[in-house]
mmCIF file of C-alpha atoms and ligand atoms in Angstrom:
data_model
loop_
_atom_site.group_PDB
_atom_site.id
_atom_site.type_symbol
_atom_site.label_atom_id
_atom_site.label_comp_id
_atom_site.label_asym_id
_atom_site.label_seq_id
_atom_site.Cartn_x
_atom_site.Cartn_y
_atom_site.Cartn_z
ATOM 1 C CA UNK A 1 0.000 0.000 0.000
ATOM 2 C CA UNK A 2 1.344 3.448 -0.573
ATOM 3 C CA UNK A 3 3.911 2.321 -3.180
ATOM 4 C CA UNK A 4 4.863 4.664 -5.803
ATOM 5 C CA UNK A 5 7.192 3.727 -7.905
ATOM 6 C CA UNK A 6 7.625 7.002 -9.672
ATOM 7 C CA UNK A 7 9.219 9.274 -6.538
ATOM 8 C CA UNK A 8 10.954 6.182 -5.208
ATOM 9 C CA UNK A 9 12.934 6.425 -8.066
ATOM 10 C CA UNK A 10 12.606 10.168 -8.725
ATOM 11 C CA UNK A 11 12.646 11.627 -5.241
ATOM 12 C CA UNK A 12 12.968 14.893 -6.116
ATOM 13 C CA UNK A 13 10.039 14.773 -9.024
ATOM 14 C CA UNK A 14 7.357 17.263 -7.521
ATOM 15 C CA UNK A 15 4.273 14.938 -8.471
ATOM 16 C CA UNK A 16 0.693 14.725 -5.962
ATOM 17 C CA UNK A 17 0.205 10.944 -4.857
ATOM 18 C CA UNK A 18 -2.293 9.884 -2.532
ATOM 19 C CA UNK A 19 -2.449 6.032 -2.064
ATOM 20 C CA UNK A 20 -5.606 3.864 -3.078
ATOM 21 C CA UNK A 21 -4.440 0.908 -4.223
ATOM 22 C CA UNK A 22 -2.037 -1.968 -3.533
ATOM 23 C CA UNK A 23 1.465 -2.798 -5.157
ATOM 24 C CA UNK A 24 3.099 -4.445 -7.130
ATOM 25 C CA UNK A 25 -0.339 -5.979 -8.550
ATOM 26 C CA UNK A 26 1.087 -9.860 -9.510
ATOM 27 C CA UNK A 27 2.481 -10.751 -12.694
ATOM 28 C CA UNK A 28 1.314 -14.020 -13.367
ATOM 29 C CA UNK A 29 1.979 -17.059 -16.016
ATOM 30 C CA UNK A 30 -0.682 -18.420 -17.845
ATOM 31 C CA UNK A 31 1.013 -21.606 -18.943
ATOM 32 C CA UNK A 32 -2.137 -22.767 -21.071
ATOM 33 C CA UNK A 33 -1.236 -20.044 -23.393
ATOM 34 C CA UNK A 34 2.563 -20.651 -23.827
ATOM 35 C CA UNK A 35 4.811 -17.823 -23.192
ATOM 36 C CA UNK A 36 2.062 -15.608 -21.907
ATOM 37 C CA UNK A 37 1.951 -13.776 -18.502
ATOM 38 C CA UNK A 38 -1.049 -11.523 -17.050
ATOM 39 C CA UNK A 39 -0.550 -8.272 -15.409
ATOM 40 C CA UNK A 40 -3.060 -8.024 -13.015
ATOM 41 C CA UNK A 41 -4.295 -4.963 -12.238
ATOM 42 C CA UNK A 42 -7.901 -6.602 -11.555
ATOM 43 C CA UNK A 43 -6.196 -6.980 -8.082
ATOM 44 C CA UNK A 44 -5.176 -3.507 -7.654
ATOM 45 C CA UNK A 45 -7.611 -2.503 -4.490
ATOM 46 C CA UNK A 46 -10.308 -5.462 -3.245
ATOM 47 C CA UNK A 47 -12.558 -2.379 -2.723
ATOM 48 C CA UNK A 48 -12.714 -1.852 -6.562
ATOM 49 C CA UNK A 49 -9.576 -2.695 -8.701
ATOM 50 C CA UNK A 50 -8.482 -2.229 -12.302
ATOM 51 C CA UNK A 51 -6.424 -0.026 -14.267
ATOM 52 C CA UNK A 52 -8.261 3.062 -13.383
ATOM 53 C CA UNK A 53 -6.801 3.163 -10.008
ATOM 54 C CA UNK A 54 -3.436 4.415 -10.985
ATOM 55 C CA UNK A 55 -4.751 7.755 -12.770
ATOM 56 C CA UNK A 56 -7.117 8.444 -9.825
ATOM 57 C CA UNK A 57 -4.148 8.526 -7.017
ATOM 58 C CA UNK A 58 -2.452 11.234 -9.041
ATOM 59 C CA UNK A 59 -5.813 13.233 -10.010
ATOM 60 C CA UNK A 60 -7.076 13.092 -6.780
ATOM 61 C CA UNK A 61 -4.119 14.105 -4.693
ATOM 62 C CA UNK A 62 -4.006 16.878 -7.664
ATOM 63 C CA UNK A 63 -7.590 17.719 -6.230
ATOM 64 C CA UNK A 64 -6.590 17.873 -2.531
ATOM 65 C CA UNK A 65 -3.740 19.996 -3.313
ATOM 66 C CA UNK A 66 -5.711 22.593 -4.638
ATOM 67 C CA UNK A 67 -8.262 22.316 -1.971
ATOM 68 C CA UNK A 68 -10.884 20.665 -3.572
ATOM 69 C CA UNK A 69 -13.407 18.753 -1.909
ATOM 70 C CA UNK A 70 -15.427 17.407 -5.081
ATOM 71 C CA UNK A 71 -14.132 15.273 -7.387
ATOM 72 C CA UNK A 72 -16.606 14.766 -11.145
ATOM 73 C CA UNK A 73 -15.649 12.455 -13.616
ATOM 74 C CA UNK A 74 -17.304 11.874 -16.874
ATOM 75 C CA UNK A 75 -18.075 8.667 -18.326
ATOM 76 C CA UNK A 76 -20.590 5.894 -20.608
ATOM 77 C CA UNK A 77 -23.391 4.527 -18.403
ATOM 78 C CA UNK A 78 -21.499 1.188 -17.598
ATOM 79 C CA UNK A 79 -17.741 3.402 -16.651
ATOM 80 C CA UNK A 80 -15.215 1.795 -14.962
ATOM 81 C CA UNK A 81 -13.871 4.937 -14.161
ATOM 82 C CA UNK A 82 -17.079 6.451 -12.574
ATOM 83 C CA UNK A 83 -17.412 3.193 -10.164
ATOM 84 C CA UNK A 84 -13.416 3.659 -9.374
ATOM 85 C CA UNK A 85 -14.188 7.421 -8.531
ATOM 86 C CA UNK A 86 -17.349 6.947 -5.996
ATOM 87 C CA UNK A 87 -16.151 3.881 -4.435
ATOM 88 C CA UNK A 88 -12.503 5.811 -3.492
ATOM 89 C CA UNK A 89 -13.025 9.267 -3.396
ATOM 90 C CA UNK A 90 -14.854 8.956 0.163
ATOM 91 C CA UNK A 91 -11.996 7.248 1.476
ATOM 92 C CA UNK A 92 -9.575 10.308 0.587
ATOM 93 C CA UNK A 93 -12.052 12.916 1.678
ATOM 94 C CA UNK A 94 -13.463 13.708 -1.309
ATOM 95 C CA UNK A 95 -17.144 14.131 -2.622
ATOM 96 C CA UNK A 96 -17.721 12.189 -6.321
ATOM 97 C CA UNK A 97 -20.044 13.012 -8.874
ATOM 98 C CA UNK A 98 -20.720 12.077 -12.084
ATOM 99 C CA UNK A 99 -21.804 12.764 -15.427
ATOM 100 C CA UNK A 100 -23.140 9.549 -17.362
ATOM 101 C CA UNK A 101 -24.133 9.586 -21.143
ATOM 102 C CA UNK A 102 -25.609 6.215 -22.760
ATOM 103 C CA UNK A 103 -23.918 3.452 -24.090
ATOM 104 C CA UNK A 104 -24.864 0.151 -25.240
ATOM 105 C CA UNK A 105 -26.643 -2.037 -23.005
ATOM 106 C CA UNK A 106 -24.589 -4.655 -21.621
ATOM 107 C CA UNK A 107 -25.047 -6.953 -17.919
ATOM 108 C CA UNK A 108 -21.461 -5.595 -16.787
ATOM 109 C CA UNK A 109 -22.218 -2.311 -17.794
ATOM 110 C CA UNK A 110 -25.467 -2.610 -16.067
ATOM 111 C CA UNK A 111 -23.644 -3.580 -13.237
ATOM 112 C CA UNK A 112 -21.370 -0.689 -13.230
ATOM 113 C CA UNK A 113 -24.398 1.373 -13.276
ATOM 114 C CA UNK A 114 -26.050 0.009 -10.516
ATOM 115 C CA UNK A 115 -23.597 0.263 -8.201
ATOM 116 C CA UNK A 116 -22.843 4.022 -9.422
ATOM 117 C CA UNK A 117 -26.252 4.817 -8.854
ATOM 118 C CA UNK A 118 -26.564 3.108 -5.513
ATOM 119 C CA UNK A 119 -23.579 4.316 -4.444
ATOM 120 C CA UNK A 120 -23.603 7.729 -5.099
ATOM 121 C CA UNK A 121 -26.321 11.060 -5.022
ATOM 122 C CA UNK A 122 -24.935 13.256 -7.247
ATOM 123 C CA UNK A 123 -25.025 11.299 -11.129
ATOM 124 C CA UNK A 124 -26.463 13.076 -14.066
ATOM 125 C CA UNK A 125 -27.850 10.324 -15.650
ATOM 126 C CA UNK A 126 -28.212 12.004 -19.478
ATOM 127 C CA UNK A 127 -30.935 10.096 -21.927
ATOM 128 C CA UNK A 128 -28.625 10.934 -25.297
ATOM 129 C CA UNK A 129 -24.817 11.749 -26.198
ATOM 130 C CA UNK A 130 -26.581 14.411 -28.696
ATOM 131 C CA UNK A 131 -27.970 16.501 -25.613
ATOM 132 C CA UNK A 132 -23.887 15.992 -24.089
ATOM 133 C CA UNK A 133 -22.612 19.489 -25.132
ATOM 134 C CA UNK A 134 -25.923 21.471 -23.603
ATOM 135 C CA UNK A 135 -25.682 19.394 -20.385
ATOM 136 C CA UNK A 136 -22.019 20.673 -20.356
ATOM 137 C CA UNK A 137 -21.997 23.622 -20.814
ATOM 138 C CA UNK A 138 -24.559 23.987 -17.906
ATOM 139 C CA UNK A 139 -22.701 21.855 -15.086
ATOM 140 C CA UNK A 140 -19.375 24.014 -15.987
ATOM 141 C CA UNK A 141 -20.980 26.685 -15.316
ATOM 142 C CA UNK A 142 -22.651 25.483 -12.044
ATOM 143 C CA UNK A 143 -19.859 23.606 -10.290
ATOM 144 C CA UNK A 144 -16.935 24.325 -12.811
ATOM 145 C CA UNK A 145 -15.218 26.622 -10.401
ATOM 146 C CA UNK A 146 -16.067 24.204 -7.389
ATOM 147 C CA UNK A 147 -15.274 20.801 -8.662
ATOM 148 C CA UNK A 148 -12.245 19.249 -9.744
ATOM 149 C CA UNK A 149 -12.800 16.852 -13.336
ATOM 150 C CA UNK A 150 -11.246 13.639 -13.424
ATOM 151 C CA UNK A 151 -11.339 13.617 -17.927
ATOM 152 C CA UNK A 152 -12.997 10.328 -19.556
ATOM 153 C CA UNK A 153 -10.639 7.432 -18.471
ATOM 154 C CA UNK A 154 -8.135 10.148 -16.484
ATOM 155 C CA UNK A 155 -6.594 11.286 -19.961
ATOM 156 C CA UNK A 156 -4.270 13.906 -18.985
ATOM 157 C CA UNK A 157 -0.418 13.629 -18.635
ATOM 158 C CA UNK A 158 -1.186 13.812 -15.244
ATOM 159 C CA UNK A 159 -3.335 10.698 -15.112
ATOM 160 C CA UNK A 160 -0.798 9.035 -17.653
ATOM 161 C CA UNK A 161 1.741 9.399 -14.697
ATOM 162 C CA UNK A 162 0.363 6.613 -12.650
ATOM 163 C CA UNK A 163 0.261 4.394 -15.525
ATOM 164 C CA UNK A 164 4.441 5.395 -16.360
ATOM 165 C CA UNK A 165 4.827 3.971 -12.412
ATOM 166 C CA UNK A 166 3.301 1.489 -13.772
ATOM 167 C CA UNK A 167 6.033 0.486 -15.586
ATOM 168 C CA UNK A 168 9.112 0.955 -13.086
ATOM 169 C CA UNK A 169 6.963 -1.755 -10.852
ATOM 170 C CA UNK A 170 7.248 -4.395 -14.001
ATOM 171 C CA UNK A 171 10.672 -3.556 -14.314
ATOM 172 C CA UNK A 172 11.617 -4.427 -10.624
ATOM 173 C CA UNK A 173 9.248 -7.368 -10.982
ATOM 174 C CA UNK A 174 11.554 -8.260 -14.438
ATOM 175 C CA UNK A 175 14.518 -7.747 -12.488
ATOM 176 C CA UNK A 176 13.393 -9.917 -9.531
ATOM 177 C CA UNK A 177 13.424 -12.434 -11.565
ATOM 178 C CA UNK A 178 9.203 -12.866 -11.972
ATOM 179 C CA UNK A 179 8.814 -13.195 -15.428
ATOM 180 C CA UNK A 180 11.227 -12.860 -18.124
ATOM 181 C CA UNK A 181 11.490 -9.369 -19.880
ATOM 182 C CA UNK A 182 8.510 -8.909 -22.163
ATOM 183 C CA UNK A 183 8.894 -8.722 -25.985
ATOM 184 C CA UNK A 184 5.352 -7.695 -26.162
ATOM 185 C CA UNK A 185 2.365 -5.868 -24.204
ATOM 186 C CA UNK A 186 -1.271 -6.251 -24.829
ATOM 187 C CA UNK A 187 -3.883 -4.141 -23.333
ATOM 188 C CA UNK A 188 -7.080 -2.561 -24.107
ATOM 189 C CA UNK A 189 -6.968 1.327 -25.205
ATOM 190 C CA UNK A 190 -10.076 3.320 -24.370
ATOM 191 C CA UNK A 191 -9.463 6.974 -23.256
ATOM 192 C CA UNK A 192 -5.610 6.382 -24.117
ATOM 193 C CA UNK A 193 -4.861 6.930 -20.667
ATOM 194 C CA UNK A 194 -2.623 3.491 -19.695
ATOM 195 C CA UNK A 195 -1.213 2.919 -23.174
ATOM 196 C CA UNK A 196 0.560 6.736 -23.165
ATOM 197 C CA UNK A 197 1.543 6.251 -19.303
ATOM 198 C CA UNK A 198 3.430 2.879 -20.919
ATOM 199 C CA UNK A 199 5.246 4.957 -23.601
ATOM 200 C CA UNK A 200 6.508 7.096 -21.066
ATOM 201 C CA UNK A 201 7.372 4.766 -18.205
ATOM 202 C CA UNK A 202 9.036 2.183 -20.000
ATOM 203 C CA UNK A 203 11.218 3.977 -21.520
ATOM 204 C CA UNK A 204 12.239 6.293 -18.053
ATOM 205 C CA UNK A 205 12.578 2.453 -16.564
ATOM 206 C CA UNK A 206 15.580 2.048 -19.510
ATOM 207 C CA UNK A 207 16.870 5.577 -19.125
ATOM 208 C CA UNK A 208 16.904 4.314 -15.010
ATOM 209 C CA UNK A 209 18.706 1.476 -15.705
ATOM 210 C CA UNK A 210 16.113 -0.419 -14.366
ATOM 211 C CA UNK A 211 15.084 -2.268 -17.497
ATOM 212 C CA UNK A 212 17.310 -4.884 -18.903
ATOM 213 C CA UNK A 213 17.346 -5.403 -22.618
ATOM 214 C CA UNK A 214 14.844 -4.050 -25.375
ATOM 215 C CA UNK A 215 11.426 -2.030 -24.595
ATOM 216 C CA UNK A 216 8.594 -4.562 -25.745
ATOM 217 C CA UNK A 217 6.107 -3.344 -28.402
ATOM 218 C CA UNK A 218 2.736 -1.957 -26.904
ATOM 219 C CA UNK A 219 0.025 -3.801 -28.713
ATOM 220 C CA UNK A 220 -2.613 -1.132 -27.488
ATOM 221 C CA UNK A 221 -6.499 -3.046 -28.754
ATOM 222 C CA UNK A 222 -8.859 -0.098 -29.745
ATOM 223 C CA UNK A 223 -11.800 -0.499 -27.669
ATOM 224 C CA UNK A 224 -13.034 2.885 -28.600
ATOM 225 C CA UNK A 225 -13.409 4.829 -32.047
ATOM 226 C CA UNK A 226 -11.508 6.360 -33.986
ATOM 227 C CA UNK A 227 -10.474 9.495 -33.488
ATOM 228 C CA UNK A 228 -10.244 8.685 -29.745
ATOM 229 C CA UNK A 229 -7.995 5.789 -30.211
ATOM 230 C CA UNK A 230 -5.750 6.572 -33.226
ATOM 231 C CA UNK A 231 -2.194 6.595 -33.449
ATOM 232 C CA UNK A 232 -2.121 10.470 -33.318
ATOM 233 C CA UNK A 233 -3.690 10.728 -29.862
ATOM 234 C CA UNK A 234 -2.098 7.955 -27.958
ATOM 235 C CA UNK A 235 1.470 9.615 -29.433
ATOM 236 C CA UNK A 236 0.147 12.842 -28.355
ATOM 237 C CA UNK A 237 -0.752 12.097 -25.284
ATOM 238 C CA UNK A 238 2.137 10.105 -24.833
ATOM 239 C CA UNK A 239 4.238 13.637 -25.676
ATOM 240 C CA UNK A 240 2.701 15.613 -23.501
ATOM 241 C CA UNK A 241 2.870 13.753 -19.989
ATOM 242 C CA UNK A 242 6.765 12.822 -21.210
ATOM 243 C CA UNK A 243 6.748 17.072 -21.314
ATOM 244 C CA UNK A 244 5.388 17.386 -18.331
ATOM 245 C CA UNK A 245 7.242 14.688 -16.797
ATOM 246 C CA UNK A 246 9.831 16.788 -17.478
ATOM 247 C CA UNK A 247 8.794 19.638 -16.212
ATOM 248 C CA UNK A 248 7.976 18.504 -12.463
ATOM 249 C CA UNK A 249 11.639 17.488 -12.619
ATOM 250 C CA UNK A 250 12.155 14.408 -14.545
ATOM 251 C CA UNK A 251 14.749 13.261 -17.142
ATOM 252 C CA UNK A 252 13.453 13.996 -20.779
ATOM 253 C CA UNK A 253 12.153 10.917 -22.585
ATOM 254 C CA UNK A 254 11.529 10.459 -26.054
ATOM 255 C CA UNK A 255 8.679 8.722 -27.352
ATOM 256 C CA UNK A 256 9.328 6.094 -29.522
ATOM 257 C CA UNK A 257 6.151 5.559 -32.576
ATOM 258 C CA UNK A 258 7.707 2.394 -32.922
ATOM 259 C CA UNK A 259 6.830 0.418 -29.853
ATOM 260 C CA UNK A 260 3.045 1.312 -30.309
ATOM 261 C CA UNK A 261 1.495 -1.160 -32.284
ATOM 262 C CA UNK A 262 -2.258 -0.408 -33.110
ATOM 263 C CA UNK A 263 -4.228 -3.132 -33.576
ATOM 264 C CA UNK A 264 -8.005 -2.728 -34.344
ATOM 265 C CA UNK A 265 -9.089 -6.289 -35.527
ATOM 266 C CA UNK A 266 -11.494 -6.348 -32.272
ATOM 267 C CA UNK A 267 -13.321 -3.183 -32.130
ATOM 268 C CA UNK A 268 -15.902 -4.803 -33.856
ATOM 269 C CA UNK A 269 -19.447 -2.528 -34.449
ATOM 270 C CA UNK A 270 -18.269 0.313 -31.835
ATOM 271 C CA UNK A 271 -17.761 1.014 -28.057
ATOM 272 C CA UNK A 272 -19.783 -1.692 -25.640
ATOM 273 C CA UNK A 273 -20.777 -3.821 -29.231
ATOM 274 C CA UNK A 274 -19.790 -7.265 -27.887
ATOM 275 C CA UNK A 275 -17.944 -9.371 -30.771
ATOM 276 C CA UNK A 276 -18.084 -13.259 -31.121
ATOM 277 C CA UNK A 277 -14.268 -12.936 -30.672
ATOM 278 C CA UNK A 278 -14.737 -11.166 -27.271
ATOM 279 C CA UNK A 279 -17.089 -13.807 -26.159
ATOM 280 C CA UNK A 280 -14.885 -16.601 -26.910
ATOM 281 C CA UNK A 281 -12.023 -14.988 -25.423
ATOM 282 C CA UNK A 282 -14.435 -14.683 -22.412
ATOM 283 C CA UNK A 283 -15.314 -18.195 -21.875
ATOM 284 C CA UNK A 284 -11.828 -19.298 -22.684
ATOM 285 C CA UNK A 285 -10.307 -17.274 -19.396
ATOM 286 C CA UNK A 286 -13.104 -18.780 -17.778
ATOM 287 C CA UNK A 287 -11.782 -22.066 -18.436
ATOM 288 C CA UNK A 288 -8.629 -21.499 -17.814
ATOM 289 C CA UNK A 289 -9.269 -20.051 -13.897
ATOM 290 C CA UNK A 290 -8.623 -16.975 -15.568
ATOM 291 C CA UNK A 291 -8.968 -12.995 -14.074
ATOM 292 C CA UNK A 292 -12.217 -11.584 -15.746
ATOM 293 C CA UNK A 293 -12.412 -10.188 -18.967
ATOM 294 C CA UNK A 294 -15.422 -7.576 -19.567
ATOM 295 C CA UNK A 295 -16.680 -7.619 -22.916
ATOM 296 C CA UNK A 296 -16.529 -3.792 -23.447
ATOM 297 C CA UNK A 297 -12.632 -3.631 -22.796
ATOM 298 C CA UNK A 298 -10.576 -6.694 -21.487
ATOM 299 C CA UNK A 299 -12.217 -9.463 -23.489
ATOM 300 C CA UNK A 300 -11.448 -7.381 -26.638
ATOM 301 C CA UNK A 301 -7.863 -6.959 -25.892
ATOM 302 C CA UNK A 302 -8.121 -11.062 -24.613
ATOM 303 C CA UNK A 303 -9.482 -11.803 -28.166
ATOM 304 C CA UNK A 304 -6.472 -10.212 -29.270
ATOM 305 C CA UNK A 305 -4.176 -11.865 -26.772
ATOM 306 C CA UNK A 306 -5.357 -15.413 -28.081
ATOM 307 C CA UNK A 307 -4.771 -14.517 -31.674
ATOM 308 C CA UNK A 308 -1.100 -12.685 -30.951
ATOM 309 C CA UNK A 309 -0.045 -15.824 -28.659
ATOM 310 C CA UNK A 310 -0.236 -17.656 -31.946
ATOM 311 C CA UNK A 311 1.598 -15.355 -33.979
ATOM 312 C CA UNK A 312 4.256 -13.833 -31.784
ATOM 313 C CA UNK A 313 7.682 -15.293 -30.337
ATOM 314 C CA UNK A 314 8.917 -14.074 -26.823
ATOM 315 C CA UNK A 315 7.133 -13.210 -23.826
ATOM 316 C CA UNK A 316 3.951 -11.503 -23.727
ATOM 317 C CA UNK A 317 2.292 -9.592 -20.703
ATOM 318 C CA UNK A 318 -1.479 -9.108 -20.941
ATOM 319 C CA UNK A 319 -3.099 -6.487 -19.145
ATOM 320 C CA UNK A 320 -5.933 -7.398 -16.696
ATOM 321 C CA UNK A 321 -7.463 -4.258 -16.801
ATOM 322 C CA UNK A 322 -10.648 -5.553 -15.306
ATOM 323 C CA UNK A 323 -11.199 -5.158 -11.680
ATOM 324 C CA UNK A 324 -11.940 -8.687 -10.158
ATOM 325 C CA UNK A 325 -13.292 -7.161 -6.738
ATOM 326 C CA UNK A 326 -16.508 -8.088 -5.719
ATOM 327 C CA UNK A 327 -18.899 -5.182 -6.407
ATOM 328 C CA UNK A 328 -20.921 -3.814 -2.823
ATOM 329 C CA UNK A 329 -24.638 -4.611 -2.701
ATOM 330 C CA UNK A 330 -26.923 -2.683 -4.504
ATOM 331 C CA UNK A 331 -29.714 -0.462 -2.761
ATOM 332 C CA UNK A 332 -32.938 -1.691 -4.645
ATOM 333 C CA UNK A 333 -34.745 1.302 -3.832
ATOM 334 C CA UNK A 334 -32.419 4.145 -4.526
ATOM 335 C CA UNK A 335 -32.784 2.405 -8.062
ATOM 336 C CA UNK A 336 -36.000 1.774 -7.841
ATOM 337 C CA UNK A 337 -36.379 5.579 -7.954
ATOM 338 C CA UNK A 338 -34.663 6.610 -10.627
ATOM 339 C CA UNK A 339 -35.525 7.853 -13.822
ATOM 340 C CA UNK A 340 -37.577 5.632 -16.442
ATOM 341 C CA UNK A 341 -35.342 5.812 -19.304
ATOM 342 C CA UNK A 342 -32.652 4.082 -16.852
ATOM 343 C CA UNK A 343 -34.577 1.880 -15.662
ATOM 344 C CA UNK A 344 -35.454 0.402 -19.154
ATOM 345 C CA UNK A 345 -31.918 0.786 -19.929
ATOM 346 C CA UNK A 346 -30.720 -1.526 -16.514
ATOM 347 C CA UNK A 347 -33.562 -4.396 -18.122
ATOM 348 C CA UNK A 348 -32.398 -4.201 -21.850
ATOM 349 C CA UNK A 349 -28.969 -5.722 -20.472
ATOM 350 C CA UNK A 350 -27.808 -8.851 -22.419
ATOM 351 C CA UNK A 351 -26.924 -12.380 -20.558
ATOM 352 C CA UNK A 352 -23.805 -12.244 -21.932
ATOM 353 C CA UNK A 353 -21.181 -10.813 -20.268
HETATM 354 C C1 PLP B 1 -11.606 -2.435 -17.845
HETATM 355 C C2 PLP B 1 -10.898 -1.419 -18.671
HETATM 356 N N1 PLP B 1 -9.894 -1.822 -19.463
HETATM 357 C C3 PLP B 1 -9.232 -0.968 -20.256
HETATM 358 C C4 PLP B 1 -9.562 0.370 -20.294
HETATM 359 C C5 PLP B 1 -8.822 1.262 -21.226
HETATM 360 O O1 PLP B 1 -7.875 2.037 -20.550
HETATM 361 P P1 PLP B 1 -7.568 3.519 -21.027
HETATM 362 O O2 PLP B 1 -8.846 4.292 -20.871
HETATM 363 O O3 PLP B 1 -6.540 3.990 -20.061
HETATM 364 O O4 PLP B 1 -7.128 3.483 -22.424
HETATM 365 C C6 PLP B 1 -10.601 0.850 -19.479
HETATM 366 C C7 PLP B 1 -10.999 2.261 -19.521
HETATM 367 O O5 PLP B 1 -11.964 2.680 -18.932
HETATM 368 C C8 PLP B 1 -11.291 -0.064 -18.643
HETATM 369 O O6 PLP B 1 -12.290 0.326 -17.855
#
């Protein structure tokens, strides 16, 4: 608990941190695959887990330094990111909101939603992305000077920061002999967040000496459309929290285009739209004892995983972006008294997960 890796090995880097989760998550084989071994930040806090953990612990100590008390983040009905928020922003003192537009209906997404709305008074709940800019424009001016905005998926440099620390942890984990060094990463990209904070961090954890060898390519699986997930705007962000990294005192790091490897062969109809490839990646984690895979984000970069294991020589590390925590209970009648259009929403859920 309390572990970051980025101003152990920078102690001078002026950076806020408050702690949430717990590190080094495990780096695991997953012998069934071959040379494949599972990063997993499912098991990042038991209280909710998941890559979004490391972006909040920079954004909200960010939040606390200014004095801020509340904490908004932005997200599709089902977000990760908005159930990460509520369920840890208490514990630091902080008051969460969120904004919510619609999405697909899916059961984990459903989920999500549940819990967001059980867990937490202040959602705006909107019935269409076309009403989004309106509905923005309004809460900015209401509680823009007041509240503190955690982006879609933490996408700032920032956010990205948690995400480079990310990267110095593998390294020691490398270097303690845990796995051998990766060739190749796979892991979902939604809001770009995690995939930039990689093209920072693994590079600093070679210019540390911490990283023996050559940087593995980033096999970043677009979960999201384009333009959100192009090559442009993972580089850019990528850029810009290297710049800033910089900035608060750290070495200068170049970004390399050639370690990020783009690969869109799972994105299917669009954002939430489950693919047959998901599924079957799905059920064959299942199988295997597997961490979860969601089929909005880590079954699509699983699907991936199962076709690359084929295909690729050397060691790959998979992302379990996921959180495996079980979710609180749900208050029935909190839900029960929300709006109609959510309601129908929560029922429209699929069995599939
Ligand atoms: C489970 C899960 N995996 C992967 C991602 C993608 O990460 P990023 O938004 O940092 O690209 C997200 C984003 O919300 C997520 O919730």
């Amino acid at each position: 608990m309390g572990d970051f890796a980025l101003t152990r090995h920078l102690p001078g880097l002026e950076v806020p941190y408050v702690s949430l989760g717990e590190y080094p998550t495990p780096i695991e084989h997953l012998p069934a695959l071959g040379d494949v071994w599972l990063k997993r930040e499912d098991l990042s806090s038991p209280i909710y887990g998941g890559n979004k953990i490391r972006t909040l612990e920079t954004l909200f100590a960010d939040a606390q330094a200014r004095g801020i008390k509340r904490v908004w983040t932005l997200g599709a009905y089902g977000s990760n990111q908005a159930v990460a928020c509520i369920l840890h922003a208490r514990r630091v003192g902080l008051e969460p909101g969120a904004v919510l537009f619609p999405q697909r209906a899916t059961p984990t997404g459903a989920d999500n939603l549940r819990v967001t709305l059980s867990e937490c008074e202040r959602v705006k709940v909107l019935r269409s992305i076309v009403t989004f800019p309106l509905h923005w424009w309004r809460f900015m001016r209401e509680h823009g000077r007041s509240s503190y905005l955690v982006p879609p998926g933490g996408a700032n440099p920032l956010g990205a920061l948690g995400h480079a620390a990310n990267a110095l942890e593998i390294a020691e984990q490398v270097a303690a002999g845990l796995m051998p060094t990766p060739a190749h990463c796979v892991l979902a990209v939604g809001s770009t967040c995690t995939t930039a904070g990689l093209l920072v961090g693994l590079p600093l954890a070679q210019k540390l000496g911490l990283w023996a060898g050559e940087l593995p390519k980033l096999h970043a699986v677009r979960v999201t459309p384009w333009p959100v997930t192009s090559r442009s705007q993972i580089l850019k962000l990528a850029r810009s929290t290297a710049r800033y990294l910089e900035q608060i005192g750290g070495p200068r790091i170049d970004i390399d285009p050639k370690m990020l490897v783009l690969n869109t062969r799972h994105f299917g109809w669009g954002y939430a739209r489950v693919t047959r490839s998901a599924l079957a990646a799905k059920q064959h984690f299942e199988e295997l004892t597997a961490p979860p895979l969601d089929t909005t984000y880590a079954a699509k970069s699983g699907a991936a995983l199962l076709e690359l294991s084929k295909e690729l020589a050397g060691p790959i590390l998979f992302w379990c972006t996921k959180s495996s925590a079980p979710l609180p209970r749900v208050d029935a009648a909190k839900l029960a008294n929300g709006p109609a259009f959510v309601l129908r929403w929560l029922t429209r859920a699929q069995p599939n997960r």
